[in-house]
XYZ file of C-alpha atoms in Angstrom:
100
model
C -0.602 6.191 227.193
C -3.154 6.261 230.085
C -6.810 6.706 229.217
C -7.964 10.181 229.528
C -11.524 11.985 229.636
C -12.272 15.441 228.377
C -13.651 17.981 230.611
C -15.461 21.049 229.282
C -16.007 24.085 231.689
C -16.725 27.742 231.246
C -14.686 29.971 233.353
C -14.261 33.907 233.204
C -11.539 34.941 230.756
C -9.727 36.913 233.262
C -9.683 34.221 236.033
C -8.327 31.667 233.500
C -5.607 34.238 232.207
C -4.409 35.041 235.765
C -4.372 31.323 236.954
C -2.542 30.075 233.680
C 0.115 32.818 234.140
C 0.775 31.450 237.568
C 0.777 27.830 236.381
C 3.088 28.716 233.655
C 5.500 30.424 236.111
C 5.349 27.234 238.057
C 5.866 25.067 234.981
C 2.453 23.053 235.495
C 0.215 22.769 232.550
C -3.443 23.604 233.354
C -4.710 20.102 232.561
C -2.175 18.791 235.279
C -3.388 21.491 237.802
C -6.944 20.270 237.054
C -6.111 16.670 237.357
C -4.244 17.581 240.908
C -7.330 19.420 241.807
C -9.726 16.531 241.118
C -7.262 13.974 242.941
C -7.249 16.246 246.042
C -11.098 16.108 245.884
C -11.023 12.391 246.016
C -8.284 12.368 248.858
C -10.295 14.880 250.905
C -13.613 13.494 250.312
C -14.771 17.001 249.284
C -13.184 20.253 248.298
C -9.545 20.596 249.491
C -10.294 23.993 251.098
C -12.972 25.602 253.240
C -15.855 27.087 251.331
C -17.383 29.729 253.790
C -18.032 33.294 253.950
C -14.939 35.492 254.848
C -15.043 36.962 258.412
C -15.882 40.711 258.199
C -13.465 43.038 259.604
C -14.614 44.788 262.813
C -16.742 47.634 262.119
C -16.639 50.076 264.949
C -19.653 52.044 263.604
C -21.910 49.120 264.430
C -20.485 48.377 267.885
C -21.714 49.321 271.080
C -19.619 51.382 273.290
C -18.992 48.413 275.518
C -18.060 46.300 272.632
C -15.756 48.940 271.167
C -14.058 49.316 274.844
C -13.773 45.637 274.927
C -11.856 45.590 271.481
C -9.753 48.583 272.418
C -8.956 46.670 275.714
C -7.798 43.539 273.970
C -5.507 45.803 271.855
C -3.984 47.505 274.918
C -3.564 44.170 276.724
C -1.526 42.930 273.582
C 0.710 45.799 273.736
C 1.052 45.632 277.493
C 2.135 41.889 277.118
C 4.565 42.483 274.231
C 2.294 40.584 271.873
C 3.159 43.014 268.986
C 4.897 42.775 265.464
C 6.659 45.926 264.222
C 5.654 47.515 261.075
C 9.008 46.782 259.611
C 8.572 43.023 260.303
C 5.145 43.227 258.768
C 6.203 44.963 255.700
C 9.316 42.590 255.457
C 6.998 39.529 255.437
C 4.748 41.049 252.910
C 7.662 41.695 250.665
C 8.857 38.187 250.895
C 5.392 36.590 250.377
C 3.934 38.816 247.872
C 6.732 40.924 246.382
C 4.968 44.130 247.672
């Protein structure tokens, strides 16, 4: 058997429960998932995902009239060029990806 080391970490109970439910469904023990995470840190030379603040959605109440008009113009240009996705397709993708 390979040598192992113990890792002790404090984690929020609900986060632990939710993650372990997903890992169980995938058939991956938590210790294996943590080992995979650590291996990815080594391979990537850092965290294997971006750590940054999410981009806030546009807030039209904080826009100038010119900024608002510009954003509306972008949307109208997309519609005019056919760069659109039907609501039916959006909901179909959500259903496939998230079971919504």
